[in-house]
Short mmCIF file of C-alpha atoms (C1' of nucleotides) in Angstrom, two decimals:
data_model
loop_
_atom_site.label_atom_id
_atom_site.label_comp_id
_atom_site.label_asym_id
_atom_site.label_seq_id
_atom_site.Cartn_x
_atom_site.Cartn_y
_atom_site.Cartn_z
CA UNK T 269 -162.31 130.56 -106.45
CA UNK T 270 -163.68 133.70 -104.92
CA UNK T 271 -162.20 137.08 -105.56
CA UNK T 272 -160.39 138.47 -102.55
CA UNK T 273 -161.23 142.12 -103.10
CA UNK T 274 -164.85 141.37 -103.89
CA UNK T 275 -165.08 139.29 -100.76
CA UNK T 276 -163.71 142.10 -98.61
CA UNK T 277 -165.91 144.67 -100.26
CA UNK T 278 -169.22 143.07 -99.47
CA UNK T 279 -168.03 142.33 -95.97
CA UNK T 280 -167.20 145.98 -95.47
CA UNK T 281 -163.64 145.07 -94.69
CA UNK T 282 -162.00 147.19 -97.33
CA UNK T 283 -160.95 150.62 -96.27
CA UNK T 284 -158.35 151.55 -98.83
CA UNK T 285 -155.91 150.02 -101.28
CA UNK T 286 -153.24 151.24 -103.61
CA UNK T 287 -154.04 151.41 -107.32
CA UNK T 288 -153.40 148.15 -109.11
CA UNK T 289 -153.90 145.95 -106.07
CA UNK T 290 -156.90 144.21 -107.49
CA UNK T 291 -155.24 143.64 -110.85
CA UNK T 292 -152.22 142.12 -109.13
CA UNK T 293 -154.38 139.73 -107.15
CA UNK T 294 -156.27 138.70 -110.25
CA UNK T 295 -153.09 138.17 -112.19
CA UNK T 296 -151.43 135.55 -110.02
CA UNK T 297 -151.23 133.95 -106.65
CA UNK T 298 -149.93 136.77 -104.52
CA UNK T 299 -148.19 136.63 -101.20
CA UNK T 300 -149.42 139.11 -98.61
CA UNK T 301 -148.55 139.74 -94.99
CA UNK T 302 -149.69 141.44 -91.83
CA UNK T 303 -147.49 142.25 -88.89
CA UNK T 304 -148.34 141.78 -85.24
CA UNK T 305 -146.26 143.44 -82.57
CA UNK T 306 -145.71 141.41 -79.41
CA UNK T 307 -146.94 144.07 -77.02
CA UNK T 308 -148.88 141.52 -74.98
CA UNK T 309 -148.71 137.80 -74.47
CA UNK T 310 -151.95 137.34 -76.32
CA UNK T 311 -153.73 138.77 -79.30
CA UNK T 312 -157.13 140.30 -78.73
CA UNK T 313 -160.24 140.47 -80.82
CA UNK T 314 -159.08 143.71 -82.41
CA UNK T 315 -156.21 141.74 -83.91
CA UNK T 316 -158.64 139.07 -84.92
CA UNK T 317 -160.21 141.47 -87.39
CA UNK T 318 -156.94 141.78 -89.27
CA UNK T 319 -156.22 138.09 -88.93
CA UNK T 320 -159.42 137.57 -90.85
CA UNK T 321 -157.83 139.43 -93.75
CA UNK T 322 -155.16 136.77 -93.91
CA UNK T 323 -157.76 134.05 -93.63
CA UNK T 324 -159.70 135.46 -96.56
CA UNK T 325 -156.50 135.94 -98.51
CA UNK T 326 -155.71 132.27 -98.14
CA UNK T 327 -159.26 131.17 -98.86
CA UNK T 328 -159.17 133.06 -102.11
CA UNK T 329 -156.08 131.23 -103.22
CA UNK T 330 -153.29 133.54 -102.17
CA UNK T 331 -150.43 133.02 -99.81
CA UNK T 332 -150.64 134.55 -96.33
CA UNK T 333 -147.68 135.47 -94.16
CA UNK T 334 -148.00 136.39 -90.54
CA UNK T 335 -145.17 138.50 -89.25
CA UNK T 336 -144.33 138.62 -85.59
CA UNK T 337 -142.69 141.91 -84.78
CA UNK T 338 -139.77 140.81 -82.66
CA UNK T 339 -137.80 143.84 -83.80
CA UNK T 340 -140.53 146.45 -84.24
CA UNK T 341 -141.95 145.50 -80.86
CA UNK T 342 -138.74 146.79 -79.35
CA UNK T 343 -139.38 150.23 -80.78
CA UNK T 344 -143.09 150.93 -80.48
CA UNK T 345 -145.47 152.04 -83.18
CA UNK T 346 -146.59 155.65 -82.72
CA UNK T 347 -149.75 155.08 -84.79
CA UNK T 348 -152.82 155.91 -82.80
CA UNK T 349 -150.84 156.52 -79.64
CA UNK T 350 -150.93 159.91 -78.05
CA UNK T 351 -147.75 159.53 -76.11
CA UNK T 352 -144.44 157.81 -75.96
CA UNK T 353 -144.53 154.35 -74.49
CA UNK T 354 -142.23 152.46 -72.18
CA UNK T 355 -140.06 149.75 -73.59
CA UNK T 356 -140.90 146.20 -72.85
CA UNK T 357 -137.96 144.22 -71.65
CA UNK T 358 -136.55 141.53 -73.85
CA UNK T 359 -137.67 138.62 -71.71
CA UNK T 360 -141.25 139.73 -71.96
CA UNK T 361 -140.97 140.34 -75.68
CA UNK T 362 -139.57 136.88 -76.25
CA UNK T 363 -142.33 135.32 -74.23
CA UNK T 364 -144.97 137.34 -76.06
CA UNK T 365 -143.60 136.38 -79.43
CA UNK T 366 -143.84 132.72 -78.63
CA UNK T 367 -147.39 133.02 -77.38
CA UNK T 368 -148.59 135.07 -80.31
CA UNK T 369 -147.00 132.76 -82.78
CA UNK T 370 -148.91 129.88 -81.26
CA UNK T 371 -152.18 131.76 -81.52
CA UNK T 372 -151.67 132.75 -85.12
CA UNK T 373 -151.06 129.16 -86.04
CA UNK T 374 -154.63 128.38 -85.15
CA UNK T 375 -156.16 130.50 -87.84
CA UNK T 376 -154.16 129.76 -90.92
CA UNK T 377 -153.50 126.62 -92.87
CA UNK T 378 -149.80 125.89 -92.90
CA UNK T 379 -150.19 122.82 -95.02
CA UNK T 380 -152.19 123.62 -98.09
CA UNK T 381 -149.61 123.25 -100.83
CA UNK T 382 -148.54 126.27 -102.78
CA UNK T 383 -150.45 128.77 -100.74
CA UNK T 384 -149.55 127.40 -97.31
CA UNK T 385 -149.31 130.07 -94.68
CA UNK T 386 -145.93 131.04 -93.34
CA UNK T 387 -144.71 132.76 -90.25
CA UNK T 388 -141.79 135.13 -90.08
CA UNK T 389 -140.18 137.24 -87.39
CA UNK T 390 -138.60 140.52 -88.36
CA UNK T 391 -136.03 140.16 -85.62
CA UNK T 392 -134.40 137.57 -87.86
CA UNK T 393 -133.32 140.15 -90.41
CA UNK T 394 -132.92 143.10 -88.10
CA UNK T 395 -130.57 141.44 -85.67
CA UNK T 396 -127.85 141.44 -88.29
CA UNK T 397 -128.20 144.91 -89.60
CA UNK T 398 -126.06 147.65 -88.10
CA UNK T 399 -127.01 151.25 -87.58
CA UNK T 400 -124.70 152.61 -90.27
CA UNK T 401 -125.81 150.00 -92.72
CA UNK T 402 -129.42 150.79 -91.98
CA UNK T 403 -128.90 154.48 -92.55
CA UNK T 404 -127.19 153.82 -95.86
CA UNK T 405 -129.68 151.24 -97.05
CA UNK T 406 -132.91 152.66 -95.82
CA UNK T 407 -132.55 156.15 -94.45
CA UNK T 408 -131.02 157.50 -97.63
CA UNK T 409 -134.05 156.63 -99.67
CA UNK T 410 -136.67 158.46 -97.70
CA UNK T 411 -136.77 162.10 -96.81
CA UNK T 412 -137.61 163.53 -93.44
CA UNK T 413 -140.24 165.58 -95.21
CA UNK T 414 -141.91 162.39 -96.37
CA UNK T 415 -141.74 160.79 -92.97
CA UNK T 416 -143.06 163.81 -91.14
CA UNK T 417 -146.05 164.06 -93.42
CA UNK T 418 -147.42 160.79 -92.04
CA UNK T 419 -150.51 161.11 -89.90
CA UNK T 420 -149.11 159.08 -87.05
CA UNK T 421 -146.18 161.48 -86.82
CA UNK T 422 -148.20 164.63 -87.36
CA UNK T 423 -150.41 163.84 -84.42
CA UNK T 424 -147.42 163.53 -82.17
CA UNK T 425 -145.59 166.63 -83.26
CA UNK T 426 -147.38 168.72 -80.67
CA UNK T 427 -146.90 166.45 -77.70
CA UNK T 428 -143.54 165.12 -78.67
CA UNK T 429 -142.20 162.01 -80.31
CA UNK T 430 -138.83 160.44 -79.76
CA UNK T 431 -136.49 159.69 -82.63
CA UNK T 432 -137.02 156.03 -81.84
CA UNK T 433 -140.74 156.01 -82.42
CA UNK T 434 -140.31 158.35 -85.33
CA UNK T 435 -138.10 155.73 -86.94
CA UNK T 436 -140.70 153.03 -86.55
CA UNK T 437 -142.02 153.48 -90.06
CA UNK T 438 -138.56 152.88 -91.46
CA UNK T 439 -138.41 149.53 -89.73
CA UNK T 440 -141.81 148.50 -90.94
CA UNK T 441 -140.94 149.82 -94.37
CA UNK T 442 -137.78 147.77 -94.40
CA UNK T 443 -139.76 144.68 -93.38
CA UNK T 444 -141.87 145.03 -96.44
CA UNK T 445 -138.83 145.62 -98.59
CA UNK T 446 -137.06 142.58 -97.17
CA UNK T 447 -140.09 140.37 -97.63
CA UNK T 448 -140.56 141.66 -101.15
CA UNK T 449 -137.03 140.79 -102.06
CA UNK T 450 -136.67 137.53 -100.20
CA UNK T 451 -140.15 136.09 -100.05
CA UNK T 452 -141.72 137.66 -103.09
CA UNK T 453 -144.38 139.32 -100.96
CA UNK T 454 -146.13 142.03 -102.88
CA UNK T 455 -148.91 143.00 -100.53
CA UNK T 456 -149.04 144.30 -97.01
CA UNK T 457 -152.31 144.59 -95.18
CA UNK T 458 -153.41 145.95 -91.83
CA UNK T 459 -155.82 148.20 -90.01
CA UNK T 460 -156.46 151.59 -91.53
CA UNK T 461 -154.14 153.17 -88.97
CA UNK T 462 -151.32 151.29 -90.62
CA UNK T 463 -151.70 152.97 -94.00
CA UNK T 464 -148.83 155.35 -93.43
CA UNK T 465 -146.46 152.63 -92.30
CA UNK T 466 -147.42 150.37 -95.16
CA UNK T 467 -146.98 152.98 -97.84
CA UNK T 468 -143.53 153.78 -96.49
CA UNK T 469 -142.79 150.20 -97.45
CA UNK T 470 -144.19 150.43 -100.96
CA UNK T 471 -142.28 153.66 -101.40
CA UNK T 472 -139.03 152.07 -100.28
CA UNK T 473 -139.56 149.17 -102.64
CA UNK T 474 -140.22 151.55 -105.49
CA UNK T 475 -137.15 153.64 -104.84
CA UNK T 476 -134.70 150.89 -104.10
CA UNK T 477 -135.85 148.26 -106.49
CA UNK T 478 -138.15 150.08 -108.85
CA UNK T 479 -140.54 147.37 -107.74
CA UNK T 480 -144.26 147.55 -107.39
CA UNK T 481 -145.83 146.55 -104.11
CA UNK T 482 -149.33 147.06 -102.81
CA UNK T 483 -151.15 148.13 -99.68
CA UNK T 484 -154.60 147.22 -98.47
CA UNK T 485 -156.25 148.25 -95.22
CA UNK T 486 -159.37 147.35 -93.34
CA UNK T 487 -161.45 149.85 -91.34
CA UNK T 488 -160.71 149.99 -87.67
CA UNK T 489 -163.57 148.44 -85.84
CA UNK T 490 -165.60 150.81 -83.78
CA UNK T 491 -168.80 150.31 -81.89
CA UNK T 492 -172.01 151.92 -82.96
CA UNK T 493 -171.58 154.43 -80.16
CA UNK T 494 -168.21 155.41 -81.54
CA UNK T 495 -166.12 153.71 -78.92
CA UNK T 496 -163.25 151.41 -79.55
CA UNK T 497 -164.44 147.89 -80.09
CA UNK T 498 -163.22 144.96 -78.09
CA UNK T 499 -163.01 146.30 -74.61
CA UNK T 500 -165.13 144.84 -71.92
CA UNK T 501 -165.40 145.42 -68.22
CA UNK T 502 -162.30 147.48 -68.11
CA UNK T 503 -160.17 145.20 -70.18
CA UNK T 504 -159.39 143.81 -73.55
CA UNK T 505 -161.06 140.68 -74.80
CA UNK T 506 -158.11 138.37 -75.27
CA UNK T 507 -157.88 135.26 -77.35
CA UNK T 508 -155.97 133.47 -74.62
CA UNK T 509 -158.31 131.43 -72.43
CA UNK T 510 -156.23 132.21 -69.37
CA UNK T 511 -156.68 135.92 -69.85
CA UNK T 512 -160.29 135.93 -71.00
CA UNK T 513 -162.07 132.73 -70.10
CA UNK T 514 -164.19 131.05 -72.75
CA UNK T 515 -167.22 131.89 -70.63
CA UNK T 516 -166.33 135.58 -70.58
CA UNK T 517 -165.49 135.43 -74.24
CA UNK T 518 -168.85 133.88 -75.06
CA UNK T 519 -170.61 136.43 -72.90
CA UNK T 520 -168.83 139.26 -74.66
CA UNK T 521 -170.35 138.36 -78.01
CA UNK T 522 -173.73 137.82 -76.44
CA UNK T 523 -173.61 141.37 -75.15
CA UNK T 524 -172.65 143.28 -78.26
CA UNK T 525 -174.97 146.04 -79.41
CA UNK T 526 -177.69 145.13 -81.89
CA UNK T 527 -176.52 147.84 -84.22
CA UNK T 528 -173.07 146.31 -84.41
CA UNK T 529 -174.30 142.88 -85.41
CA UNK T 530 -174.29 143.26 -89.20
CA UNK T 531 -170.72 144.49 -89.10
CA UNK T 532 -169.53 141.83 -86.69
CA UNK T 533 -171.07 138.98 -88.63
CA UNK T 534 -169.28 140.14 -91.76
CA UNK T 535 -165.92 140.73 -90.19
CA UNK T 536 -165.62 137.86 -87.77
CA UNK T 537 -167.46 134.95 -89.30
CA UNK T 538 -166.80 133.12 -92.53
CA UNK T 539 -170.47 132.66 -93.27
CA UNK T 540 -171.54 133.38 -96.80
CA UNK T 541 -173.49 136.36 -97.93
CA UNK T 542 -176.92 134.70 -97.98
CA UNK T 543 -176.55 133.41 -94.45
CA UNK T 544 -175.47 136.76 -93.12
CA UNK T 545 -178.17 138.70 -94.93
CA UNK T 546 -180.75 136.32 -93.53
CA UNK T 547 -179.40 137.07 -90.07
CA UNK T 548 -179.70 140.80 -90.77
CA UNK T 549 -183.41 140.32 -91.17
CA UNK T 550 -183.84 138.15 -88.12
CA UNK T 551 -185.99 139.93 -85.57
CA UNK T 552 -184.72 137.94 -82.62
CA UNK T 553 -181.37 139.64 -82.23
CA UNK T 554 -180.39 137.50 -79.30
CA UNK T 555 -180.66 134.45 -81.45
CA UNK T 556 -178.18 135.96 -83.88
CA UNK T 557 -175.86 136.87 -81.06
CA UNK T 558 -175.98 133.33 -79.76
CA UNK T 559 -174.95 132.06 -83.18
CA UNK T 560 -172.17 134.60 -83.42
CA UNK T 561 -170.94 133.79 -79.94
CA UNK T 562 -171.08 130.10 -80.67
CA UNK T 563 -169.15 130.40 -83.90
CA UNK T 564 -166.40 132.47 -82.36
CA UNK T 565 -166.09 130.59 -79.11
CA UNK T 566 -165.84 127.35 -81.03
CA UNK T 567 -163.27 128.68 -83.45
CA UNK T 568 -161.09 130.53 -80.99
CA UNK T 569 -161.38 128.03 -78.19
CA UNK T 570 -163.10 124.72 -78.83
CA UNK T 571 -166.39 122.95 -79.15
CA UNK T 572 -166.25 121.73 -75.56
CA UNK T 573 -165.32 125.20 -74.29
CA UNK T 574 -168.36 126.49 -76.08
CA UNK T 575 -170.56 123.82 -74.55
CA UNK T 576 -169.34 124.75 -71.09
CA UNK T 577 -169.78 128.44 -71.67
CA UNK T 578 -173.28 127.83 -72.93
CA UNK T 579 -174.21 125.65 -69.97
CA UNK T 580 -172.73 128.09 -67.51
CA UNK T 581 -174.60 130.96 -69.13
CA UNK T 582 -177.89 129.16 -69.09
CA UNK T 583 -177.55 128.02 -65.56
CA UNK T 584 -176.44 131.41 -64.27
CA UNK T 585 -178.91 133.52 -66.15
CA UNK T 586 -181.89 131.25 -66.44
CA UNK T 587 -181.38 128.55 -63.85
CA UNK T 588 -183.36 128.22 -60.66
CA UNK T 589 -181.96 127.04 -57.37
CA UNK T 590 -183.48 123.66 -58.07
CA UNK T 591 -181.50 123.47 -61.30
CA UNK T 592 -178.32 124.08 -59.39
CA UNK T 593 -179.12 121.41 -56.88
CA UNK T 594 -180.08 119.01 -59.60
CA UNK T 595 -176.73 119.34 -61.33
CA UNK T 596 -173.90 117.09 -60.31
CA UNK T 597 -171.26 118.85 -58.29
CA UNK T 598 -168.47 117.77 -60.58
CA UNK T 599 -170.34 119.18 -63.57
CA UNK T 600 -171.04 122.42 -61.76
CA UNK T 601 -167.40 123.00 -61.05
CA UNK T 602 -166.54 122.15 -64.59
CA UNK T 603 -168.95 124.50 -66.27
CA UNK T 604 -168.14 127.31 -63.88
CA UNK T 605 -164.49 127.11 -64.74
CA UNK T 606 -164.61 130.51 -66.38
CA UNK T 607 -166.65 132.11 -63.60
CA UNK T 608 -164.68 133.67 -60.77
CA UNK T 609 -164.45 131.15 -57.96
CA UNK T 610 -163.68 131.88 -54.37
CA UNK T 611 -162.99 129.38 -51.65
CA UNK T 612 -163.33 130.04 -47.94
CA UNK T 613 -163.31 127.71 -44.99
CA UNK T 614 -166.19 126.66 -42.78
CA UNK T 615 -164.77 128.51 -39.82
CA UNK T 616 -164.19 131.67 -41.81
CA UNK T 617 -167.79 131.56 -42.84
CA UNK T 618 -169.01 130.92 -39.33
CA UNK T 619 -166.99 133.79 -37.96
CA UNK T 620 -168.34 136.21 -40.48
CA UNK T 621 -170.37 138.72 -38.57
CA UNK T 622 -171.95 140.69 -41.36
CA UNK T 623 -172.78 140.44 -44.98
CA UNK T 624 -170.54 143.41 -45.65
CA UNK T 625 -167.56 141.54 -44.25
CA UNK T 626 -168.52 138.49 -46.22
CA UNK T 627 -168.61 140.36 -49.51
CA UNK T 628 -165.30 142.10 -48.92
CA UNK T 629 -162.62 140.89 -46.54
CA UNK T 630 -163.83 137.33 -46.02
CA UNK T 631 -163.89 136.67 -49.75
CA UNK T 632 -160.40 138.17 -50.09
CA UNK T 633 -161.71 141.38 -51.64
CA UNK T 634 -162.47 139.51 -54.82
CA UNK T 635 -166.09 140.52 -54.90
CA UNK T 636 -165.66 144.02 -53.52
CA UNK T 637 -162.36 145.71 -52.92
CA UNK T 638 -163.55 147.57 -49.85
CA UNK T 639 -166.28 147.46 -47.30
CA UNK T 640 -167.45 150.86 -48.39
CA UNK T 641 -167.96 149.62 -51.89
CA UNK T 642 -169.83 146.56 -50.69
CA UNK T 643 -172.02 148.69 -48.48
CA UNK T 644 -172.74 151.10 -51.29
CA UNK T 645 -173.68 148.36 -53.69
CA UNK T 646 -175.91 146.71 -51.12
CA UNK T 647 -177.71 149.98 -50.65
CA UNK T 648 -178.20 150.28 -54.38
CA UNK T 649 -179.71 146.82 -54.52
CA UNK T 650 -176.97 145.46 -56.70
CA UNK T 651 -176.13 142.28 -54.82
CA UNK T 652 -177.88 138.95 -54.86
CA UNK T 653 -177.01 135.74 -53.09
CA UNK T 654 -178.50 132.57 -54.46
CA UNK T 655 -180.58 134.73 -56.79
CA UNK T 656 -182.16 136.71 -53.97
CA UNK T 657 -181.51 140.39 -53.49
CA UNK T 658 -179.81 141.04 -50.20
CA UNK T 659 -179.32 144.16 -48.15
CA UNK T 660 -176.93 145.19 -45.44
CA UNK T 661 -179.39 143.96 -42.84
CA UNK T 662 -179.65 140.47 -44.27
CA UNK T 663 -178.27 137.95 -41.83
CA UNK T 664 -175.72 135.35 -42.80
CA UNK T 665 -178.22 132.50 -42.77
CA UNK T 666 -177.96 131.24 -46.30
CA UNK T 667 -178.88 127.88 -47.57
CA UNK T 668 -175.93 126.38 -49.38
CA UNK T 669 -176.34 125.01 -52.83
CA UNK T 670 -175.31 121.37 -52.90
CA UNK T 671 -174.56 121.81 -49.24
CA UNK T 672 -171.50 124.00 -49.75
CA UNK T 673 -171.80 126.66 -52.40
CA UNK T 674 -173.15 130.16 -52.54
CA UNK T 675 -173.88 131.99 -55.76
CA UNK T 676 -173.07 135.66 -55.35
CA UNK T 677 -174.17 138.09 -57.98
CA UNK T 678 -172.85 141.62 -58.36
CA UNK T 679 -175.09 143.53 -60.66
CA UNK T 680 -176.85 141.54 -63.30
CA UNK T 681 -173.96 139.91 -65.00
CA UNK T 682 -171.13 139.34 -62.57
CA UNK T 683 -171.27 136.02 -60.83
CA UNK T 684 -169.06 134.57 -58.17
CA UNK T 685 -169.10 130.94 -57.21
CA UNK T 686 -168.19 130.74 -53.55
CA UNK T 687 -167.24 127.41 -52.08
CA UNK T 688 -167.43 126.96 -48.34
CA UNK T 689 -165.48 123.93 -47.36
"C1'" G O 230 -127.03 178.00 -72.13
"C1'" G O 231 -131.28 181.94 -71.56
"C1'" G O 232 -136.58 182.76 -70.76
"C1'" G O 233 -141.55 180.91 -69.70
"C1'" A O 234 -145.56 177.33 -68.32
"C1'" G O 235 -146.90 173.26 -65.59
"C1'" A O 236 -147.35 168.47 -62.27
"C1'" U O 237 -154.71 167.91 -58.70
"C1'" U O 238 -158.61 162.09 -57.20
"C1'" C O 239 -159.37 156.43 -63.29
"C1'" C O 240 -158.82 160.42 -67.42
"C1'" A O 241 -159.52 165.56 -68.89
"C1'" G O 242 -159.74 169.78 -66.03
"C1'" A O 243 -161.36 173.75 -62.04
"C1'" G O 244 -159.71 175.32 -57.29
"C1'" C O 245 -154.96 179.40 -55.62
"C1'" G O 246 -155.07 180.16 -47.04
"C1'" G O 247 -160.44 178.04 -43.78
"C1'" C O 248 -167.21 176.82 -46.47
"C1'" C O 249 -162.06 171.15 -50.18
"C1'" A O 250 -162.34 164.36 -49.92
"C1'" A O 251 -161.72 168.82 -53.68
"C1'" A O 252 -166.42 172.02 -59.07
"C1'" U O 253 -167.54 170.28 -64.04
"C1'" G O 254 -167.22 166.76 -68.02
"C1'" G O 255 -165.91 161.85 -69.56
"C1'" G O 256 -165.26 156.92 -68.10
"C1'" A O 257 -166.51 153.07 -64.76
"C1'" C O 258 -170.07 150.74 -61.66
"C1'" G O 259 -175.15 149.97 -59.82
"C1'" G O 260 -180.70 150.67 -60.27
"C1'" A O 261 -185.28 151.38 -63.32
"C1'" C O 262 -187.03 150.18 -68.37
"C1'" U O 263 -185.89 145.89 -71.74
"C1'" G O 264 -184.07 141.14 -74.78
"C1'" U O 265 -177.98 139.11 -70.36
"C1'" A O 266 -179.21 144.86 -76.36
"C1'" A O 267 -179.20 150.21 -77.57
"C1'" A O 268 -181.26 154.85 -76.13
"C1'" U O 269 -183.20 157.25 -71.81
"C1'" C O 270 -183.77 158.42 -66.70
"C1'" C O 271 -181.91 157.98 -61.53
"C1'" G O 272 -177.90 156.96 -58.18
"C1'" U O 273 -172.67 155.90 -56.73
"C1'" U O 274 -167.51 156.84 -57.71
"C1'" G O 275 -160.58 157.77 -51.21
"C1'" U O 276 -160.65 154.40 -46.72
"C1'" U O 277 -163.28 153.47 -42.25
"C1'" G O 278 -167.91 153.44 -40.33
"C1'" U O 279 -170.88 154.75 -32.97
"C1'" A O 280 -173.62 157.30 -40.84
"C1'" A O 281 -171.71 162.15 -37.89
"C1'" U O 282 -170.77 169.95 -39.31
"C1'" G O 283 -166.76 162.01 -37.18
"C1'" A O 284 -161.77 159.79 -37.76
"C1'" C O 285 -157.86 158.65 -41.12
"C1'" U O 286 -155.04 158.95 -45.89
"C1'" U O 287 -154.87 162.00 -50.57
"C1'" C O 288 -153.76 167.39 -54.69
"C1'" G O 289 -145.32 165.38 -58.20
"C1'" A O 290 -141.34 164.50 -53.57
"C1'" A O 291 -139.15 166.30 -49.03
"C1'" G O 292 -139.01 170.12 -45.60
"C1'" G O 293 -140.96 174.95 -43.63
"C1'" U O 294 -144.51 179.27 -42.43
"C1'" U O 295 -149.53 179.36 -40.13
"C1'" C O 296 -154.43 178.19 -35.14
"C1'" G O 297 -155.30 176.12 -40.23
"C1'" A O 298 -152.19 174.65 -46.73
"C1'" A O 299 -154.09 171.46 -52.90
"C1'" U O 300 -153.56 176.75 -52.16
"C1'" C O 301 -147.77 180.67 -49.26
"C1'" C O 302 -142.05 179.80 -48.86
"C1'" U O 303 -137.44 176.60 -49.75
"C1'" U O 304 -135.06 172.56 -52.06
"C1'" C O 305 -135.56 168.46 -55.31
"C1'" U O 306 -137.68 165.38 -59.44
"C1'" C O 307 -140.20 165.25 -63.96
"C1'" U O 308 -142.92 167.36 -68.35
"C1'" C O 309 -143.94 170.94 -72.07
"C1'" C O 310 -143.14 175.64 -74.84
"C1'" C O 311 -140.06 179.70 -76.82
"C1'" C O 312 -135.08 181.75 -77.90
"C1'" A O 313 -129.79 180.39 -78.69
#
RNA sequence: GGGGAGAUUCCAGAGCGGCCAAAUGGGACGGACUGUAAAUCCGUUGUUGUAAUGACUUCGAAGGUUCGAAUCCUUCUCUCCCCA
């Protein structure tokens, strides 16, 4: 059996841990948990990095718990946030919890004997606790001085922080305490921004129970240019196929920076050290990215989703018009499932007077939100139809692929599959 | 309760009666170069277009003053700071 801490170390996934953590893990099978707040209906690849901690924990023989923050999600974690957030309403939270739970189930083994994964929701123990009880049980044990010294709070002192968000660490601390007492969980993990919240928990456990609990964090993923990792084209990369299609997801990994590759391979794949180090030396970086993208798309989505994403990518980026025409229509529609599709009618097409109208209003502003934008982009040479650059003067005489499709390209990487029928 | 500062285009942040659709920076988007990379360079970044020193809508909200307001006045809403 591999050693958990060693495994994290060589993967560069260990940011910090409390003294004695390693000894505890070596001593016995240890239960550890990570919390996920239901702030959205899907987890994103930033969460995936911490999920991997749980995966490794289980693979090295320990027992992973995934906590869904039904209660903490109602409060809002001030960590890393520069301002107070709006509450999500309960309906949305409920929905998000269900969705996230489903996603988490994909990554962990819930049927592996003693170290089977388990899922808990902190709403289950918070719903019964009253304010007075909470103050007596939790508040009494921690000083304001201690709470204020936390980084997440310090950063907000200037701009303002509500009592509610200030209290967040108490809730998370109580989670840890509750899990320690009731589930024998001795370790809490998370991103490095969670250190303060986690240690509030170990502190609470120490003071209330004289117990020893441990904290372990992983570095927050950043891109080589210092930016937050996991954003793409203005949005998060979600694990939910309805929010980020497998094609987009696959493309995201294909487009990561070369310099980030070593880090990404270590954090997101389960490949062993030799394999990864061999990839480090590989000169053809795109080949490595294809492997990375394949591994992740297959694991997060499925083998067939990967196959489709791959086919779509090859056809869009490398295919010729002949390739399009040679592919069965049914197959085309299938593999372009993740590519934005737009449908317009014959008459709409016929009545389109200019290419500017076509790219904006006729295609329901899905390609360009305004005529001005379309015009601008045309001028800049950023639009192709059926792989040919077009300009504002180009007339609407296009040859349809398979008799009824047009392939519109905005920039190099944004494709639209327009059906006229 | 008293005193002060502020709300500007995606964000930060200038402008403080006409030259303001609004500086600058960031972001975003496009182009060139490449490898569907990074870096770099160039361009775009309210809508509309008879492309024009054009029209229209924008500078927290509503009114007002003025030939003319993001800029002045009144009321309102919100935010922050200091004192109690």
